[in-house]
Coordinates of C-alpha atoms and ligand atoms in Angstrom, one line a residue:
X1 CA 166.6 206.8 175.0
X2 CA 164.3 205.2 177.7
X3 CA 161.7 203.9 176.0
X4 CA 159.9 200.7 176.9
X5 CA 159.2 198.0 174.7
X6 CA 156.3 196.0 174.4
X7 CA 158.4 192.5 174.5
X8 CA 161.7 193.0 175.7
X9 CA 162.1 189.2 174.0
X10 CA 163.1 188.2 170.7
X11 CA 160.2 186.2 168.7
X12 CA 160.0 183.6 165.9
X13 CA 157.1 184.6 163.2
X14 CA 156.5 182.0 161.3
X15 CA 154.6 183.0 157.9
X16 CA 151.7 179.9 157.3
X17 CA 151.1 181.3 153.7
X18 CA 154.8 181.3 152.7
X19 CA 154.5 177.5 154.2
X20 CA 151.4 176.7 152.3
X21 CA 153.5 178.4 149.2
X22 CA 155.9 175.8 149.7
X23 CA 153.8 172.7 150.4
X24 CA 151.1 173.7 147.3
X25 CA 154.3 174.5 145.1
X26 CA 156.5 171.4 145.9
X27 CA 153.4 169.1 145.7
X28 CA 152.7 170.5 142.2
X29 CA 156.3 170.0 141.0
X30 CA 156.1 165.8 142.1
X31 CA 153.0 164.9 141.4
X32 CA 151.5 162.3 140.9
X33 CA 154.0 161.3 144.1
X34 CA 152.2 162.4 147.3
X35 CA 154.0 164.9 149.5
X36 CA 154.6 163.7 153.2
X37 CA 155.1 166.8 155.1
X38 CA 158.3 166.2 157.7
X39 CA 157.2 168.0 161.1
X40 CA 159.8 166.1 163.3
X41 CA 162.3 168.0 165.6
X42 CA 159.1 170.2 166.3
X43 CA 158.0 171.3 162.4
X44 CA 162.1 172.0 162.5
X45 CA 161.4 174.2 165.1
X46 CA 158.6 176.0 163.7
X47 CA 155.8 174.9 166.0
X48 CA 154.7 171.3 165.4
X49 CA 150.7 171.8 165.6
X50 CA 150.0 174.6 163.8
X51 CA 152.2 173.7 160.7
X52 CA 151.4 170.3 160.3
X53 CA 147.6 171.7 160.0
X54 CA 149.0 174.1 157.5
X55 CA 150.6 171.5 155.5
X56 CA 147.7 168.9 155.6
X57 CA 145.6 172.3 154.1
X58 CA 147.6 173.0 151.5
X59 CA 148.2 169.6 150.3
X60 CA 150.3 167.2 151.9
X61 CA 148.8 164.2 152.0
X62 CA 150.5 162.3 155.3
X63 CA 153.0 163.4 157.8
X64 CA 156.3 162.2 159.1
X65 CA 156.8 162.5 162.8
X66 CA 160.0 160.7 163.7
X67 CA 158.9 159.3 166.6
X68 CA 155.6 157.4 168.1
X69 CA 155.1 160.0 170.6
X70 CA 155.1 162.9 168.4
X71 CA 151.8 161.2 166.3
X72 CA 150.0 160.6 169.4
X73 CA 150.3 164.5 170.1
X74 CA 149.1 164.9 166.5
X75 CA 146.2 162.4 167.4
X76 CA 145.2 163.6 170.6
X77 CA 145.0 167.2 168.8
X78 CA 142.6 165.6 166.4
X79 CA 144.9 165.1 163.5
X80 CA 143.6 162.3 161.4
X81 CA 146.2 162.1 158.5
X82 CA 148.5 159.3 158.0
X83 CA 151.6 159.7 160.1
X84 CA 154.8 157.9 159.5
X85 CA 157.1 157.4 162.9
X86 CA 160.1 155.5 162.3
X87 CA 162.7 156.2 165.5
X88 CA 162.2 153.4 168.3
X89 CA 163.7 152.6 171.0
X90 CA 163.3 149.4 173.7
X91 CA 160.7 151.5 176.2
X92 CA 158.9 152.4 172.5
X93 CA 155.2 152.2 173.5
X94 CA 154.1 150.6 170.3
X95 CA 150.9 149.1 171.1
X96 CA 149.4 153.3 171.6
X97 CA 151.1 154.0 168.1
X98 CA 149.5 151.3 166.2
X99 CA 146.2 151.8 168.4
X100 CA 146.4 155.3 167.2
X101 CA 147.0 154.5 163.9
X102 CA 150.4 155.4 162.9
X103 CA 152.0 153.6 160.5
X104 CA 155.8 152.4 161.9
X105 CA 159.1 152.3 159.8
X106 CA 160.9 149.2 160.4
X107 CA 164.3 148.7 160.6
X108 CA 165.3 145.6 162.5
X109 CA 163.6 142.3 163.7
X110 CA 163.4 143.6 167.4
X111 CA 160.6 146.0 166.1
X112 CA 158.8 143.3 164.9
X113 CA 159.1 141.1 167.8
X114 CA 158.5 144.2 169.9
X115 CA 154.9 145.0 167.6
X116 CA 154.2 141.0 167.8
X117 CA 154.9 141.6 171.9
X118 CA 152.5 144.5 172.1
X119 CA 149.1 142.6 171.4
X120 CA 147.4 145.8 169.5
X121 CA 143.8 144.9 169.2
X122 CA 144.7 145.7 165.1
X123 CA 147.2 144.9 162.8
X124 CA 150.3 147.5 162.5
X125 CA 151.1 149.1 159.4
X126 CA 154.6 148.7 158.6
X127 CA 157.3 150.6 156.1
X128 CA 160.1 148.0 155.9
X129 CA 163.4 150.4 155.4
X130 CA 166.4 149.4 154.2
X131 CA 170.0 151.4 154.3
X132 CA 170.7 152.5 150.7
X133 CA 174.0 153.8 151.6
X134 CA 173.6 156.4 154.1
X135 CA 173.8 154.4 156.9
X136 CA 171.0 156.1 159.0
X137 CA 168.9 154.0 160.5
X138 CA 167.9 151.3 158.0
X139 CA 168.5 147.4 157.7
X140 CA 171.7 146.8 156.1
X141 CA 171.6 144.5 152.8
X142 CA 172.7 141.8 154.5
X143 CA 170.0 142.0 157.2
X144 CA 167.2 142.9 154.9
X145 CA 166.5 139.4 153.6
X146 CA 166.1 138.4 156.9
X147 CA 164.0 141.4 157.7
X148 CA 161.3 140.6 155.0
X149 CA 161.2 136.7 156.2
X150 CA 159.8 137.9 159.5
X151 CA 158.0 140.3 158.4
X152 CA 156.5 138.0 155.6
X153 CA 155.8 135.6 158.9
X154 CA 154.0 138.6 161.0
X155 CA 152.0 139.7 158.0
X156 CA 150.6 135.7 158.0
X157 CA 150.3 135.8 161.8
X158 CA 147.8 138.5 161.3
X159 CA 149.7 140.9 163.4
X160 CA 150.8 143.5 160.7
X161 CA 150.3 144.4 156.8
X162 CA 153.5 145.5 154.9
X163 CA 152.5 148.6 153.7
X164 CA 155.9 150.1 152.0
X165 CA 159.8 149.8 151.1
X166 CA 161.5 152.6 151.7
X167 CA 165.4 154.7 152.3
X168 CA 166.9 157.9 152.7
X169 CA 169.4 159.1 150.6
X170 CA 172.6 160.8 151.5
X171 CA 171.9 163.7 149.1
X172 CA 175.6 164.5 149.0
X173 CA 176.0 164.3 145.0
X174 CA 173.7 163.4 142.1
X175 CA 176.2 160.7 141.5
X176 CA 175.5 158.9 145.0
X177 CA 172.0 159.1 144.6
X178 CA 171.7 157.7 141.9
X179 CA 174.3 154.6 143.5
X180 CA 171.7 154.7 146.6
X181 CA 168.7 154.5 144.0
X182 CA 170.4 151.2 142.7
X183 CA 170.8 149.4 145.9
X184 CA 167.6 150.5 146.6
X185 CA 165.5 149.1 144.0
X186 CA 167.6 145.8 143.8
X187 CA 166.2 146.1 147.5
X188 CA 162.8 145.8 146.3
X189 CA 164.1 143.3 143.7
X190 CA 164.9 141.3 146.9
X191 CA 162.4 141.7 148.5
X192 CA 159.4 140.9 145.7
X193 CA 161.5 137.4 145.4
X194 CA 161.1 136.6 148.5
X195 CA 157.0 136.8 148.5
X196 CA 157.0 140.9 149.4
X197 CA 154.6 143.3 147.9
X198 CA 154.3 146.8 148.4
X199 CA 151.9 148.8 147.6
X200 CA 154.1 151.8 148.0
X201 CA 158.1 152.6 147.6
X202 CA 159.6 155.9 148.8
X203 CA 162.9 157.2 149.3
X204 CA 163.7 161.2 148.0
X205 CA 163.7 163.9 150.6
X206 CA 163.5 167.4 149.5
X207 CA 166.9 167.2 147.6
X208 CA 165.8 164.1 145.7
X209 CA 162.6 164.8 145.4
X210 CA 163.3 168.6 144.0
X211 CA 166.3 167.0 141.1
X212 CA 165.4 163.3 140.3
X213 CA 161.8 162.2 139.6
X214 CA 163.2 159.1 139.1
X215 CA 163.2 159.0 142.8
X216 CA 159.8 160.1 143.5
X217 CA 157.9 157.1 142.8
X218 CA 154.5 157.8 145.0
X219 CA 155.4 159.6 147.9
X220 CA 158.0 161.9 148.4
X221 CA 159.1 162.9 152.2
X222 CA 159.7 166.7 152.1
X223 CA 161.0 168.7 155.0
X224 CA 163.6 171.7 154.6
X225 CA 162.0 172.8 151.3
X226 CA 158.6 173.1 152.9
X227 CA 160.2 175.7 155.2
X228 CA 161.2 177.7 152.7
X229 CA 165.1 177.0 152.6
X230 CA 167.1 175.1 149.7
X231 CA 168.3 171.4 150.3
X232 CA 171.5 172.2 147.8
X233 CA 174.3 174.9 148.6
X234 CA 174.5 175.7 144.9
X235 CA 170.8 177.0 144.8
X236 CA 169.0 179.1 147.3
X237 CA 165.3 179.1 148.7
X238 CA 164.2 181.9 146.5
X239 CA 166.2 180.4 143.2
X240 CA 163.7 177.6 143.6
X241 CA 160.7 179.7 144.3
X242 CA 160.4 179.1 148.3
X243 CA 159.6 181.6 150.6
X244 CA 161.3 181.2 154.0
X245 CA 158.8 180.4 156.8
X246 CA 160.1 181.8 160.0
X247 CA 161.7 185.2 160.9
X248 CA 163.8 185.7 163.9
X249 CA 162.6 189.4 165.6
X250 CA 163.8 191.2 168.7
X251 CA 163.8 194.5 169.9
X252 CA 166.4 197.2 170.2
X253 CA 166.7 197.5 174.0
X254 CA 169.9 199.5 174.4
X255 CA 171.5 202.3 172.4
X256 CA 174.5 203.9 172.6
X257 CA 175.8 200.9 175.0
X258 CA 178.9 202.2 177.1
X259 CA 178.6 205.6 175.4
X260 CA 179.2 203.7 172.1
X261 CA 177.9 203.1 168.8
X262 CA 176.7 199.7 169.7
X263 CA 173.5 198.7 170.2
X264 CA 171.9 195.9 172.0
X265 CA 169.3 193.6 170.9
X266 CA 167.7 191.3 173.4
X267 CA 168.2 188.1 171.6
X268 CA 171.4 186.2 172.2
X269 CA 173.2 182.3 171.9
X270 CA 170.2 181.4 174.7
X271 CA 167.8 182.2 171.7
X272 CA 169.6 180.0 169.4
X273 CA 171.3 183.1 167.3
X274 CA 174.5 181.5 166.4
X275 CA 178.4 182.2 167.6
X276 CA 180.1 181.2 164.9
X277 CA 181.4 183.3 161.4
X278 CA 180.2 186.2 163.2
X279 CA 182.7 188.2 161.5
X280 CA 180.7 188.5 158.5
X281 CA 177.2 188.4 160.0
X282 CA 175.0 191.7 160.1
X283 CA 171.3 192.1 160.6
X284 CA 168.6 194.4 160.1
X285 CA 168.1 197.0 162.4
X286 CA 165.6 199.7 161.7
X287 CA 165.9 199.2 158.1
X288 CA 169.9 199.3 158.2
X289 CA 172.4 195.9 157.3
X290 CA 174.6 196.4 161.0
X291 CA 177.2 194.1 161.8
X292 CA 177.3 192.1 164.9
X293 CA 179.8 193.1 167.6
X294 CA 179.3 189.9 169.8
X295 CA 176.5 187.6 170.7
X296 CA 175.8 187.3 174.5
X297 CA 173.4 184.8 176.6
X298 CA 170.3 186.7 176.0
X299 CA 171.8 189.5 174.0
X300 CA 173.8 190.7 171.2
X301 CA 174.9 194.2 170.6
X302 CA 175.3 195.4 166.3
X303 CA 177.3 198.5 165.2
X304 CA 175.0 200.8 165.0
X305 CA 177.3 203.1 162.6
X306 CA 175.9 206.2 162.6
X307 CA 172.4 204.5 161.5
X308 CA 169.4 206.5 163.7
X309 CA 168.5 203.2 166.1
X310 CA 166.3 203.9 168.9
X311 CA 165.1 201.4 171.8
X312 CA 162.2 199.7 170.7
X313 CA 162.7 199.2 167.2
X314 CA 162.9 196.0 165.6
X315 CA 166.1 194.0 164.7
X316 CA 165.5 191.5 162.1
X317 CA 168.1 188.5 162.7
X318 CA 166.8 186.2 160.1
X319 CA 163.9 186.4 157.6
X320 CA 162.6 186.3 154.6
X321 CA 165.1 188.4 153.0
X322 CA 162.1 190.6 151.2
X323 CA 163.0 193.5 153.7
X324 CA 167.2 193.2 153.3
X325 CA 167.6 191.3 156.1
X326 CA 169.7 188.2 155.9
X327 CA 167.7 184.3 155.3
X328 CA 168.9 181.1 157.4
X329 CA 170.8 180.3 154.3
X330 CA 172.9 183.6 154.5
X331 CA 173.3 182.8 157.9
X332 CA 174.3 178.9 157.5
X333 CA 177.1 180.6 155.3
X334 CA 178.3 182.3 157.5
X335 CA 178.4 179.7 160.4
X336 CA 179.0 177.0 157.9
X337 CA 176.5 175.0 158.4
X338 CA 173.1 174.2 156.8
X339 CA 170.0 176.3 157.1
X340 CA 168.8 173.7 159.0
X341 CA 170.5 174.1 161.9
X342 CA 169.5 178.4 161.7
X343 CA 166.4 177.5 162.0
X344 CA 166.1 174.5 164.2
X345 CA 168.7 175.9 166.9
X346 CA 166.0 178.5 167.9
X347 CA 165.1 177.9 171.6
X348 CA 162.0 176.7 172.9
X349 CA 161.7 179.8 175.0
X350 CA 161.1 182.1 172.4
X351 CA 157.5 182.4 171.7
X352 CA 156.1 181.6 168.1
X353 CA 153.9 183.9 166.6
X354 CA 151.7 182.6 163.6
X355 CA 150.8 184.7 160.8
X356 CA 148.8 184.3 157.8
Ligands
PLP401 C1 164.2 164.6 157.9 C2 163.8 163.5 157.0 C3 163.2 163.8 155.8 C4 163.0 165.3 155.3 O1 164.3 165.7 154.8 P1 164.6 167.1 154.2 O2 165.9 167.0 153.6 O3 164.5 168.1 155.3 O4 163.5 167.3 153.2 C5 162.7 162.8 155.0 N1 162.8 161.5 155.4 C6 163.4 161.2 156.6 C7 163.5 159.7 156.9 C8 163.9 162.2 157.4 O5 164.5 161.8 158.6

């Protein structure tokens, strides 16, 4: 009942062919729009180096990164695809971003002033972005004439090229995109009247991109699906042919816990395994669906009932779902939430391990 374990720590295996799966698959379904790959918040988690790689491979053609930092870790790593960072703040250093080549959404005449300020020895590359409806982090309609003046101005000055308009949508109904879509091209409409010309529009994330073409125009920025997990709640990951990207793994390192039938797993809320709607949550455990008893720090213990668990063997929290163990999605129903969260709430402590 002893018996040591190799890692007495869960682990995050994260499958680079399902991901290339995804990307290959996605990108075949919206061409002629180009995929952007979105590796912020870490790839989601999964390990922001060797997934944007994997992405770029199997046919992204540019990556988003959220913020300017995040591109120059891409750069310094020898990335050389177009990046897209789009979160600033007032210590942004934007001079190393356009330096490094990273094209910069745009938001507000502060980031303008600030590129204008930052006397990059080239001109920046600039996505003008407009709010649609969703209010995230985009000129409203009432600042975005305003918006495209100065950036008009800059792009005379010599000190950046308008590259793109672009939003994000909501992606809360069919019927809101297609609202956002509206205000969004009479954006453009806007825009163009004012002496704007874009040599690219973009707007659909996965959600979008996966149900209305009409939203693809030449780029689509595509995160969640390229990990393997559905953007809708009516749909899974698999209905859509994705195949989830990482599995959460860690050892049995207890039996019989108390005398009990419980076992316990080393892998606990520390590791990002979630507390809530635990009442319907089970995992794999040697093969066997067991329910979770309770989720500790750096542990939670399953009802082993009656199944033959020894310590050592592997517990399977999330996955795939190909061996019968439950997918992020299973798990965001249970927590109510989105698989997003499943997935990106696994700690930095637990070690990635890359397969393909
Ligand atoms: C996160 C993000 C995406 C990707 O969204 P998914 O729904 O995960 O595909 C696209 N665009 C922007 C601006 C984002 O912040």
């Amino acid at each position: 009942m002893s018996r040591p374990t190799p890692n007495p720590h869960a682990e995050a295996v994260i499958n680079l062919v399902a991901l290339e799966h995804n990307v290959r698959s996605i990108a075949q379904l919206v061409a002629p729009a180009q995929l952007m790959f979105a590796v912020k918040a870490n790839a989601y988690a999964h390990g922001l180096l060797p997934v944007a790689t994997a992405g770029l491979a199997a046919g992204a053609s540019s990556l988003a990164v959220l913020e300017i930092p995040a591109g120059l870790a891409l750069r310094t790593a020898g990335v050389t695809a177009p990046l897209l960072a789009w979160l600033h703040g007032t210590e942004t250093d934007f001079r190393a971003g356009i330096e490094a080549d990273i094209e910069l959404g745009i938001s507000a005449v502060w980031q303008l002033e600030a590129i204008a300020a930052s006397e990059a020895n080239r001109p920046a590359v600039v996505h003008l972005k407009v709010d649609s409806g969703l209010s995230r982090n985009g000129a409203t309609i009432e600042d975005w004439p305003e918006l495209v003046r100065t950036a008009l101005a800059a792009e005379r000055a010599g000190v950046l090229r308008i590259r793109a308009a672009w939003s994000h949508l909501a992606d809360a109904s069919v019927a809101d995109d297609e609202a956002a879509l509206a205000a969004f091209l009479n954006a453009v409409a806007v825009a163009e009247a004012l002496g704007a010309r874009f040599e690219l529009l973009h707007l659909a994330a996965s959600s979008a991109g996966i149900r209305m073409p009409e939203a693809r125009f030449g780029l689509v920025r595509i995160g969640i699906a390229a990990y393997g997990i559905s953007p809708f709640d009516d749909r899974t990951g698999a209905e859509l042919g994705l195949v989830p990207v990482m599995s959460l793994r860690a050892p049995v390192i207890e039996t019989s816990v108390g005398g009990s039938r419980l076992a316990r797993v080393a892998a606990g809320f520390a590791d990002g395994v979630p507390t809530i709607g635990l009442e319907q949550a089970s995992i794999l455990v040697n093969g066997v669906r067991c329910p979770i008893a309770s989720v500790e720090v750096d542990s939670l213990l399953v009802d082993t009932d009656g199944a033959r668990v020894e310590v050592g063997d592997v517990a399977i929290i999330f996955g795939a779902g190909d061996e019968g163990e439950p997918t992020a999605e299973e798990w965001a129903e249970w927590a109510e939430t989105i698989g997003d969260e499943i997935v990106t709430s696994v700690a930095p402590r637990v070690p990635r391990v890359y397969l393909r």
